[in-house]
Tab-separated table of C-alpha atoms in Angstrom:
chain	number	residue	atom	x	y	z
A	1277	MET	CA	13.561	0.690	-17.725
A	1278	PRO	CA	11.903	-0.447	-20.986
A	1279	ARG	CA	10.059	2.620	-22.306
A	1280	LYS	CA	8.248	1.608	-25.506
A	1281	THR	CA	4.569	0.853	-24.997
A	1282	ALA	CA	4.685	-2.199	-27.268
A	1283	ALA	CA	7.622	-3.730	-25.389
A	1284	ARG	CA	6.081	-3.106	-21.970
A	1285	THR	CA	2.691	-4.435	-23.100
A	1286	ALA	CA	4.336	-7.616	-24.393
A	1287	ARG	CA	6.048	-8.156	-21.028
A	1288	LEU	CA	2.792	-7.625	-19.122
A	1289	ALA	CA	0.926	-9.909	-21.521
A	1290	SER	CA	3.454	-12.654	-20.761
A	1291	ILE	CA	1.935	-13.014	-17.279
A	1292	PRO	CA	-1.549	-14.256	-18.301
A	1293	LEU	CA	-0.054	-16.221	-21.213
A	1294	GLY	CA	2.420	-17.868	-18.843
A	1295	VAL	CA	-0.353	-18.713	-16.393
A	1296	ALA	CA	-2.391	-20.312	-19.184
A	1297	GLY	CA	0.591	-22.317	-20.450
A	1298	ARG	CA	1.461	-23.605	-16.993
A	1299	ALA	CA	-2.166	-24.557	-16.389
A	1300	VAL	CA	-2.148	-26.721	-19.537
A	1301	GLY	CA	1.173	-28.256	-18.475
A	1302	GLY	CA	-0.210	-28.941	-15.021
A	1303	TRP	CA	-3.270	-30.647	-16.487
A	1304	GLY	CA	-0.967	-32.905	-18.503
A	1305	LYS	CA	1.075	-33.810	-15.416
A	1306	ARG	CA	-2.099	-34.765	-13.549
A	1307	LEU	CA	-3.101	-37.012	-16.471
A	1308	VAL	CA	0.114	-38.986	-16.072
A	1309	GLY	CA	-0.469	-39.462	-12.364
A	1310	GLN	CA	1.490	-36.715	-10.582
A	1311	ASN	CA	0.136	-35.566	-7.227
A	1312	ALA	CA	-2.422	-32.738	-7.719
A	1313	ASP	CA	-1.307	-30.758	-4.649
A	1314	GLN	CA	2.326	-30.944	-5.721
A	1315	VAL	CA	1.455	-29.795	-9.247
A	1316	SER	CA	-0.637	-26.877	-7.892
A	1317	ALA	CA	2.162	-25.791	-5.565
A	1318	GLU	CA	4.629	-25.910	-8.458
A	1319	LEU	CA	2.301	-23.800	-10.647
A	1320	SER	CA	1.832	-21.215	-7.889
A	1321	ALA	CA	5.569	-20.931	-7.290
A	1322	LYS	CA	6.373	-20.484	-10.994
A	1323	THR	CA	3.581	-17.942	-11.500
A	1324	ALA	CA	4.759	-15.963	-8.479
A	1325	GLU	CA	8.332	-16.049	-9.769
A	1326	GLN	CA	7.161	-14.689	-13.128
A	1327	LEU	CA	5.048	-12.040	-11.415
A	1328	PHE	CA	8.108	-10.678	-9.594
A	1329	ALA	CA	10.376	-10.947	-12.634
A	1330	VAL	CA	8.008	-9.063	-14.950
A	1331	LEU	CA	6.727	-6.400	-12.556
A	1332	GLY	CA	10.167	-5.888	-11.016
A	1333	THR	CA	11.998	-5.542	-14.333
A	1334	LEU	CA	9.405	-3.190	-15.782
A	1335	LYS	CA	9.322	-1.109	-12.586
A	1336	GLY	CA	7.033	1.866	-13.191
A	1337	GLY	CA	3.276	1.439	-12.759
A	1338	ALA	CA	3.581	-2.336	-13.059
A	1339	MET	CA	5.792	-2.551	-10.000
A	1340	LYS	CA	3.754	0.105	-8.179
A	1341	PHE	CA	0.691	-2.083	-8.673
A	1342	GLY	CA	2.558	-5.109	-7.326
A	1343	GLN	CA	3.531	-3.134	-4.228
A	1344	ALA	CA	-0.106	-2.114	-3.700
A	1345	LEU	CA	-1.191	-5.750	-4.016
A	1346	SER	CA	1.439	-6.861	-1.505
A	1347	VAL	CA	-0.475	-5.558	1.516
A	1348	PHE	CA	-3.505	-7.672	0.571
A	1349	GLU	CA	-1.696	-11.013	0.444
A	1350	ALA	CA	-3.024	-11.629	3.974
A	1351	ALA	CA	-6.437	-12.158	2.362
A	1352	ILE	CA	-5.193	-15.057	0.211
A	1353	PRO	CA	-5.926	-18.529	1.642
A	1354	ASP	CA	-2.848	-19.920	3.398
A	1355	GLU	CA	-2.476	-22.912	1.090
A	1356	MET	CA	-2.010	-20.554	-1.904
A	1357	ALA	CA	-0.309	-17.601	-0.274
A	1358	GLU	CA	3.340	-18.433	0.363
A	1359	PRO	CA	4.802	-18.102	-3.172
A	1360	TYR	CA	2.897	-14.876	-3.819
A	1361	ARG	CA	3.746	-13.544	-0.375
A	1362	GLU	CA	7.454	-13.921	-1.092
A	1363	ALA	CA	7.252	-12.475	-4.617
A	1364	LEU	CA	5.100	-9.490	-3.693
A	1365	THR	CA	7.149	-8.713	-0.583
A	1366	LYS	CA	10.305	-8.577	-2.702
A	1367	LEU	CA	8.631	-5.888	-4.814
A	1368	GLN	CA	8.416	-3.646	-1.745
A	1369	SER	CA	12.128	-2.847	-1.667
A	1370	ALA	CA	14.062	-4.741	-4.319
A	1371	ALA	CA	14.141	-4.764	-8.109
A	1372	PRO	CA	16.824	-4.956	-10.812
A	1373	PRO	CA	18.741	-1.620	-10.537
A	1374	MET	CA	19.746	0.791	-13.292
A	1375	SER	CA	23.434	1.061	-14.175
A	1376	SER	CA	25.863	3.365	-12.393
A	1377	GLN	CA	26.417	5.238	-15.655
A	1378	THR	CA	22.693	5.990	-15.942
A	1379	THR	CA	22.487	6.979	-12.271
A	1380	HIS	CA	25.396	9.415	-12.679
A	1381	ARG	CA	23.789	10.921	-15.783
A	1382	VAL	CA	20.525	11.627	-13.928
A	1383	LEU	CA	22.446	13.138	-10.982
A	1384	ALA	CA	24.383	15.410	-13.366
A	1385	GLU	CA	21.183	16.528	-15.088
A	1386	GLN	CA	19.463	17.284	-11.781
A	1387	LEU	CA	22.295	18.525	-9.527
A	1388	GLY	CA	24.806	19.851	-12.055
A	1389	ARG	CA	27.941	18.413	-13.654
A	1390	LYS	CA	29.885	18.781	-10.405
A	1391	TRP	CA	27.280	16.834	-8.433
A	1392	ALA	CA	29.918	14.534	-6.915
A	1393	GLU	CA	31.487	17.503	-5.085
A	1394	ARG	CA	28.301	17.828	-3.009
A	1395	PHE	CA	29.048	14.454	-1.435
A	1396	ARG	CA	31.955	13.170	0.635
A	1397	SER	CA	31.127	9.701	-0.673
A	1398	PHE	CA	28.461	8.053	-2.815
A	1399	GLU	CA	27.702	4.306	-3.027
A	1400	ASP	CA	27.002	3.296	-6.636
A	1401	THR	CA	25.302	0.066	-5.581
A	1402	PRO	CA	21.723	1.017	-4.633
A	1403	ALA	CA	20.485	0.198	-1.153
A	1404	ALA	CA	16.963	-0.287	-2.557
A	1405	ALA	CA	15.386	-0.240	-6.005
A	1406	ALA	CA	11.659	0.271	-6.244
A	1407	SER	CA	8.885	1.392	-8.581
A	1408	ILE	CA	9.928	4.766	-10.025
A	1409	GLY	CA	13.349	5.284	-8.467
A	1410	GLN	CA	16.193	3.698	-6.548
A	1411	VAL	CA	17.920	4.765	-3.336
A	1412	HIS	CA	21.657	5.126	-2.761
A	1413	LYS	CA	23.451	5.638	0.530
A	1414	ALA	CA	25.871	8.569	0.598
A	1415	VAL	CA	27.611	11.051	2.884
A	1416	TRP	CA	26.682	14.709	2.314
A	1417	HIS	CA	29.407	17.364	2.180
A	1418	ASP	CA	28.745	18.305	5.834
A	1419	GLY	CA	29.248	14.727	7.060
A	1420	ARG	CA	25.599	13.664	7.369
A	1421	GLU	CA	24.638	10.198	6.108
A	1422	VAL	CA	21.945	10.646	3.482
A	1423	ALA	CA	19.596	8.648	1.277
A	1424	VAL	CA	19.647	9.726	-2.378
A	1425	LYS	CA	16.551	8.760	-4.359
A	1426	VAL	CA	17.114	8.876	-8.111
A	1427	GLN	CA	14.197	8.573	-10.526
A	1428	TYR	CA	14.474	6.143	-13.440
A	1429	PRO	CA	14.715	7.825	-16.870
A	1430	GLY	CA	11.409	7.377	-18.699
A	1431	ALA	CA	9.470	6.695	-15.494
A	1432	ASP	CA	6.725	9.133	-16.472
A	1433	GLN	CA	5.923	7.484	-19.829
A	1434	ALA	CA	6.267	4.002	-18.354
A	1435	LEU	CA	3.910	4.676	-15.460
A	1436	MET	CA	0.967	5.776	-17.530
A	1437	SER	CA	1.562	3.122	-20.192
A	1438	ASP	CA	1.620	0.362	-17.564
A	1439	LEU	CA	-1.497	1.479	-15.780
A	1440	ARG	CA	-3.456	1.577	-19.041
A	1441	GLN	CA	-2.291	-1.915	-19.945
A	1442	LEU	CA	-2.846	-3.356	-16.461
A	1443	GLN	CA	-6.532	-2.516	-16.785
A	1444	ARG	CA	-6.674	-5.187	-19.488
A	1445	PHE	CA	-5.369	-7.859	-17.118
A	1446	SER	CA	-7.343	-6.876	-14.017
A	1447	ARG	CA	-9.179	-10.222	-13.935
A	1448	LEU	CA	-5.920	-12.130	-13.591
A	1449	PHE	CA	-4.738	-9.967	-10.704
A	1450	GLN	CA	-8.196	-10.176	-9.123
A	1451	ALA	CA	-7.713	-13.946	-8.948
A	1452	LEU	CA	-4.442	-13.439	-7.073
A	1453	VAL	CA	-6.076	-11.301	-4.410
A	1454	PRO	CA	-9.655	-12.481	-3.768
A	1455	GLY	CA	-11.826	-9.923	-2.014
A	1456	THR	CA	-9.914	-6.909	-3.345
A	1457	GLU	CA	-11.450	-4.627	-5.983
A	1458	VAL	CA	-8.564	-4.337	-8.411
A	1459	LYS	CA	-10.022	-1.888	-10.958
A	1460	PRO	CA	-10.633	0.949	-8.456
A	1461	LEU	CA	-7.141	0.342	-7.084
A	1462	LEU	CA	-5.687	0.761	-10.566
A	1463	GLN	CA	-7.732	3.904	-11.183
A	1464	GLU	CA	-6.568	5.392	-7.911
A	1465	LEU	CA	-2.939	4.602	-8.723
A	1466	THR	CA	-3.384	6.315	-12.101
A	1467	ASP	CA	-4.769	9.441	-10.437
A	1468	ARG	CA	-1.840	9.656	-7.996
A	1469	MET	CA	1.006	8.959	-10.428
A	1470	SER	CA	1.559	12.490	-11.732
A	1471	GLU	CA	2.022	13.725	-8.144
A	1472	GLU	CA	4.684	11.111	-7.403
A	1473	LEU	CA	6.772	11.919	-10.474
A	1474	ASP	CA	7.866	15.345	-9.187
A	1475	TYR	CA	10.216	14.818	-6.257
A	1476	ARG	CA	9.954	18.527	-5.365
A	1477	SER	CA	6.310	17.930	-4.495
A	1478	GLU	CA	7.289	14.893	-2.430
A	1479	ALA	CA	9.958	16.973	-0.685
A	1480	GLY	CA	7.293	19.493	0.320
A	1481	HIS	CA	5.103	16.756	1.781
A	1482	GLN	CA	8.027	15.203	3.644
A	1483	ARG	CA	9.126	18.538	5.107
A	1484	ALA	CA	5.614	19.056	6.521
A	1485	PHE	CA	5.550	15.580	8.099
A	1486	ALA	CA	9.113	15.914	9.436
A	1487	LYS	CA	8.249	19.230	11.071
A	1488	ALA	CA	5.024	17.916	12.651
A	1489	PHE	CA	6.713	14.779	14.021
A	1490	ASP	CA	10.026	16.404	14.980
A	1491	GLY	CA	11.018	15.059	18.407
A	1492	ASP	CA	8.062	12.645	18.527
A	1493	PRO	CA	8.826	9.632	20.776
A	1494	HIS	CA	6.939	7.200	18.526
A	1495	VAL	CA	7.487	8.321	14.903
A	1496	VAL	CA	10.507	9.640	12.992
A	1497	VAL	CA	10.418	11.169	9.496
A	1498	PRO	CA	13.791	11.772	7.790
A	1499	LYS	CA	14.446	15.467	7.163
A	1500	VAL	CA	14.863	16.665	3.565
A	1501	VAL	CA	18.417	17.780	2.740
A	1502	ALA	CA	17.969	18.796	-0.933
A	1503	SER	CA	15.613	18.140	-3.828
A	1504	ALA	CA	15.246	18.432	-7.590
A	1505	PRO	CA	12.476	17.215	-9.947
A	1506	LYS	CA	14.032	13.736	-10.247
A	1507	VAL	CA	16.402	13.528	-7.234
A	1508	LEU	CA	15.487	13.657	-3.546
A	1509	ILE	CA	18.101	13.689	-0.765
A	1510	THR	CA	17.046	13.025	2.837
A	1511	GLU	CA	18.607	11.995	6.121
A	1512	TRP	CA	19.609	8.335	6.299
A	1513	ILE	CA	17.940	6.416	9.126
A	1514	ASP	CA	18.684	2.790	9.985
A	1515	GLY	CA	15.935	0.414	11.042
A	1516	LYS	CA	14.396	-3.012	10.647
A	1517	PRO	CA	12.075	-3.047	7.605
A	1518	LEU	CA	8.481	-3.963	8.369
A	1519	ALA	CA	8.801	-6.821	5.861
A	1520	ALA	CA	11.476	-8.321	8.161
A	1521	VAL	CA	9.242	-7.838	11.220
A	1522	ILE	CA	6.433	-9.586	9.319
A	1523	ARG	CA	8.777	-12.430	8.387
A	1524	ASP	CA	10.548	-13.120	11.685
A	1525	GLY	CA	9.683	-10.475	14.300
A	1526	ASP	CA	8.881	-11.540	17.859
A	1527	ARG	CA	5.569	-10.782	19.559
A	1528	THR	CA	6.794	-7.538	21.127
A	1529	GLU	CA	8.098	-6.209	17.787
A	1530	ARG	CA	4.912	-7.142	15.940
A	1531	ASP	CA	2.593	-5.476	18.435
A	1532	LEU	CA	4.791	-2.391	18.699
A	1533	ALA	CA	5.082	-1.965	14.925
A	1534	GLY	CA	1.312	-2.410	14.541
A	1535	TYR	CA	0.537	0.179	17.207
A	1536	ARG	CA	3.016	2.711	15.833
A	1537	LEU	CA	1.643	2.272	12.288
A	1538	ALA	CA	-1.997	2.702	13.327
A	1539	GLU	CA	-1.136	5.676	15.528
A	1540	PHE	CA	0.784	7.362	12.698
A	1541	HIS	CA	-2.034	6.986	10.181
A	1542	TYR	CA	-4.821	8.084	12.512
A	1543	SER	CA	-2.949	11.045	14.034
A	1544	SER	CA	-1.293	12.570	10.967
A	1545	PRO	CA	-4.413	14.273	9.459
A	1546	ALA	CA	-4.897	16.210	12.720
A	1547	ARG	CA	-1.172	16.925	13.118
A	1548	VAL	CA	-0.146	17.578	9.512
A	1549	GLY	CA	-3.375	18.048	7.539
A	1550	MET	CA	-2.262	15.189	5.284
A	1551	LEU	CA	-2.455	11.394	5.192
A	1552	HIS	CA	0.459	9.227	3.969
A	1553	SER	CA	-1.224	7.305	1.160
A	1554	ASP	CA	1.206	4.581	0.108
A	1555	PRO	CA	0.739	1.933	2.801
A	1556	HIS	CA	2.995	-1.008	2.043
A	1557	PRO	CA	5.682	-2.478	4.332
A	1558	GLY	CA	8.570	-1.180	2.215
A	1559	ASN	CA	7.774	2.355	3.377
A	1560	PHE	CA	8.153	1.673	7.106
A	1561	MET	CA	10.940	0.590	9.456
A	1562	LEU	CA	11.208	-0.020	13.189
A	1563	THR	CA	14.231	1.777	14.652
A	1564	GLU	CA	16.377	0.392	17.438
A	1565	ASP	CA	14.731	2.719	19.979
A	1566	GLY	CA	11.248	1.507	19.004
A	1567	ARG	CA	10.133	4.366	16.758
A	1568	LEU	CA	8.392	3.932	13.395
A	1569	CYS	CA	10.457	5.444	10.575
A	1570	VAL	CA	8.242	6.522	7.671
A	1571	ILE	CA	9.568	7.166	4.155
A	1572	ASP	CA	8.187	7.889	0.650
A	1573	PHE	CA	5.760	10.817	0.752
A	1574	GLY	CA	5.070	10.954	-2.985
A	1575	ALA	CA	1.399	10.090	-2.517
A	1576	VAL	CA	-0.537	11.909	0.201
A	1577	ALA	CA	-4.193	12.772	0.749
A	1578	GLN	CA	-4.788	16.431	1.524
A	1579	LEU	CA	-6.983	16.618	4.662
A	1580	PRO	CA	-6.571	20.198	5.923
A	1581	ASP	CA	-9.532	19.796	8.288
A	1582	GLY	CA	-8.395	16.383	9.555
A	1583	LEU	CA	-10.301	13.118	9.237
A	1584	PRO	CA	-13.973	13.610	8.258
A	1585	PRO	CA	-16.255	13.479	11.343
A	1586	ALA	CA	-18.885	11.622	9.314
A	1587	HIS	CA	-16.493	8.677	9.052
A	1588	GLY	CA	-16.280	8.500	12.843
A	1589	ARG	CA	-20.074	8.660	13.141
A	1590	MET	CA	-20.413	5.743	10.696
A	1591	MET	CA	-18.072	3.675	12.869
A	1592	ARG	CA	-20.047	4.534	16.001
A	1593	LEU	CA	-23.456	3.762	14.435
A	1594	ALA	CA	-22.187	0.431	13.033
A	1595	LEU	CA	-20.660	-0.451	16.396
A	1596	GLU	CA	-23.935	0.249	18.218
A	1597	GLY	CA	-26.158	-1.456	15.651
A	1598	ARG	CA	-28.144	1.677	14.772
A	1599	SER	CA	-28.856	0.468	11.254
A	1600	CYS	CA	-31.482	3.016	10.147
A	1601	GLU	CA	-29.369	5.990	11.246
A	1602	LEU	CA	-26.346	4.405	9.582
A	1603	LEU	CA	-28.240	4.049	6.304
A	1604	ASP	CA	-29.355	7.707	6.441
A	1605	LEU	CA	-25.786	8.899	7.067
A	1606	LEU	CA	-24.433	6.780	4.227
A	1607	ARG	CA	-26.965	8.398	1.909
A	1608	GLU	CA	-25.971	11.887	3.098
A	1609	GLU	CA	-22.317	11.104	2.401
A	1610	HIS	CA	-23.147	9.617	-1.029
A	1611	PHE	CA	-22.115	6.052	-0.221
A	1612	ILE	CA	-25.559	5.191	-1.557
A	1613	ARG	CA	-26.505	6.954	-4.764
A	1614	ALA	CA	-29.997	8.411	-4.869
A	1615	ASP	CA	-30.418	7.303	-8.485
A	1616	ALA	CA	-29.372	3.693	-7.805
A	1617	ARG	CA	-31.840	1.200	-9.259
A	1618	GLN	CA	-31.864	-0.999	-6.184
A	1619	GLN	CA	-31.733	0.679	-2.800
A	1620	PRO	CA	-30.140	-1.508	-0.094
A	1621	GLU	CA	-32.031	-2.323	3.086
A	1622	ALA	CA	-30.814	-1.002	6.429
A	1623	GLU	CA	-30.294	-4.419	8.010
A	1624	HIS	CA	-28.284	-5.637	5.001
A	1625	VAL	CA	-26.004	-2.585	5.075
A	1626	TYR	CA	-25.478	-3.009	8.801
A	1627	ALA	CA	-24.691	-6.736	8.357
A	1628	TYR	CA	-22.167	-5.828	5.656
A	1629	LEU	CA	-20.363	-3.127	7.687
A	1630	ALA	CA	-20.589	-4.478	11.244
A	1631	PRO	CA	-17.728	-7.025	10.876
A	1632	PHE	CA	-15.376	-4.237	9.768
A	1633	VAL	CA	-15.788	-2.469	13.117
A	1634	GLU	CA	-15.236	-5.696	15.072
A	1635	PRO	CA	-11.751	-4.423	16.119
A	1636	LEU	CA	-13.520	-1.639	18.064
A	1637	GLN	CA	-15.681	-3.937	20.192
A	1638	SER	CA	-13.027	-4.613	22.852
A	1639	GLU	CA	-10.052	-2.854	24.424
A	1640	THR	CA	-7.579	-4.711	22.188
A	1641	PHE	CA	-7.952	-6.599	18.921
A	1642	HIS	CA	-5.731	-9.281	17.402
A	1643	PHE	CA	-5.388	-8.701	13.641
A	1644	THR	CA	-4.769	-12.048	11.925
A	1645	ARG	CA	-4.598	-13.399	8.405
A	1646	ARG	CA	-7.506	-15.698	9.255
A	1647	TRP	CA	-9.674	-12.688	10.164
A	1648	MET	CA	-8.795	-10.905	6.920
A	1649	GLN	CA	-9.398	-14.048	4.870
A	1650	LYS	CA	-12.822	-14.334	6.492
A	1651	GLN	CA	-13.691	-10.750	5.529
A	1652	ALA	CA	-12.382	-11.209	1.993
A	1653	TRP	CA	-14.432	-14.367	1.502
A	1654	ARG	CA	-17.544	-12.761	2.994
A	1655	VAL	CA	-17.594	-9.769	0.648
A	1656	SER	CA	-16.442	-11.665	-2.465
A	1657	ASN	CA	-18.747	-14.705	-2.187
A	1658	MET	CA	-21.106	-14.088	-5.099
A	1659	ARG	CA	-23.762	-16.314	-3.540
A	1660	GLY	CA	-23.939	-14.312	-0.314
A	1661	GLN	CA	-26.011	-11.285	0.633
A	1662	ASP	CA	-22.911	-9.283	1.597
A	1663	PHE	CA	-21.628	-9.491	-1.977
A	1664	ARG	CA	-24.923	-8.133	-3.312
A	1665	THR	CA	-24.981	-5.395	-0.674
A	1666	GLY	CA	-21.419	-4.371	-1.463
A	1667	ARG	CA	-22.275	-3.954	-5.137
A	1668	SER	CA	-25.061	-1.530	-4.177
A	1669	LEU	CA	-22.658	0.774	-2.298
A	1670	ASN	CA	-20.683	3.626	-3.826
A	1671	LEU	CA	-17.277	5.023	-2.801
A	1672	PRO	CA	-17.325	8.854	-2.975
A	1673	PRO	CA	-14.118	10.403	-4.370
A	1674	GLN	CA	-13.383	12.273	-1.122
A	1675	TYR	CA	-13.202	8.943	0.741
A	1676	LEU	CA	-11.154	7.062	-1.865
A	1677	LEU	CA	-7.651	7.560	-0.423
A	1678	LEU	CA	-8.864	7.292	3.164
A	1679	HIS	CA	-10.352	3.865	2.470
A	1680	ARG	CA	-7.270	2.856	0.474
A	1681	VAL	CA	-5.059	3.677	3.475
A	1682	LEU	CA	-7.389	2.009	5.984
A	1683	GLY	CA	-7.549	-1.133	3.837
A	1684	GLY	CA	-3.802	-1.193	3.210
A	1685	SER	CA	-2.804	-0.547	6.814
A	1686	THR	CA	-5.290	-3.179	8.028
A	1687	GLY	CA	-3.644	-5.615	5.628
A	1688	ILE	CA	-0.239	-4.814	7.147
A	1689	LEU	CA	-1.613	-5.252	10.690
A	1690	CYS	CA	-2.855	-8.718	9.685
A	1691	GLN	CA	0.520	-9.544	8.117
A	1692	LEU	CA	2.149	-8.471	11.385
A	1693	ASP	CA	-0.309	-10.610	13.381
A	1694	ALA	CA	-0.429	-7.609	15.728
A	1695	GLU	CA	-2.619	-7.076	18.775
A	1696	LEU	CA	-3.240	-3.459	19.739
A	1697	PRO	CA	-5.713	-1.095	21.468
A	1698	VAL	CA	-7.191	0.209	18.229
A	1699	ARG	CA	-10.370	1.485	19.909
A	1700	GLU	CA	-8.324	3.843	22.093
A	1701	LEU	CA	-6.587	5.246	19.000
A	1702	ILE	CA	-9.892	5.760	17.167
A	1703	THR	CA	-11.430	7.473	20.208
A	1704	ARG	CA	-8.443	9.840	20.470
A	1705	TRP	CA	-7.899	10.713	16.803
A	1706	GLN	CA	-11.087	10.051	14.787
A	1707	PRO	CA	-13.542	12.995	15.034
A	1708	GLY	CA	-17.176	11.968	15.354
A	1709	PHE	CA	-16.518	8.570	16.972
A	1710	ALA	CA	-16.602	9.556	20.650
A	1711	ALA	CA	-19.375	12.159	20.338
């Protein structure tokens, strides 16, 4: 992992510079008569390839940002999406790995010089390499198959350096994902990074989830075997990655994965007092017996009292068209600042929010890329009233991770093209909605 700020900044800067250079080249090709659609497709493919190469090689915050973007690719118009979809999906579970020598050094530092004696076997080739660590398959000394997550040396410095530099290029990434507010996403990632760097903290989160979901027929969380600040060892569980279900899953798999994912997110605050806050497909698998396997508990939202009832009341008021009451509740919860220069009108706020509760209008709802693209266009169209209304709304800090998870999981549901009874799940698990 490149550690020096100057080197990492130069790599990140190569993305917008590369885009600009390819745009000039594309303009020249059009001048000499090449087909415009073919040239645009070629530019998109090359930009996507560079995006994966740079963010994947740098790992750290750069790759973490790419993973966060990956769930929003469903909002990109279909004619532009395919190259980015492939590049961003690869960032969910694959990146250039660190050497075996470096891996062994970290294991010795964290588990002691005789670390190898704690395993019956250890595979040097990583099974997955992601943002701040890579995972190896091994057999623990008692015969259990385990996953060994090893943090990259220098991950802490790299993370914060990347996230500072990515702020400078937020406009470029905004263009890749229309309808997504990139700057708040970057700020949120920055706030969560320090938590994710200590694998002992992650181990504590994972133990709580594993205990709450132990024996659950729908969700499985691997149990923690051992942990250190930069090494985490958990049970190994086989399954079909959600990225594979998105790519080639049949209708039954898609709907099942979507239901299990929504059920997990909505039920966990009541069952665990926490919310898994890193929703991208690389963190979920569908096991052979139809359960959702959930991994990576570095980022969680602490919700000891469960989901906020006010959030359920907002959904109910928007669903029933009670615009004045909705506006009052939004003010109480600080979604509308009292000192804002321009106060939004009740009917405009209702018109802005009502489409987001469309999935609750019927017994089942079919989440599609087309639906997400429609929402993205609606809120990002600078000529429309919804864009102006959205700019007048505020996101209170206590709702930040909740909305991040809802947005990310909705993006995954649209990638899955899943149909599920989301209203039944909301009624059962979201306080304030049924009352």
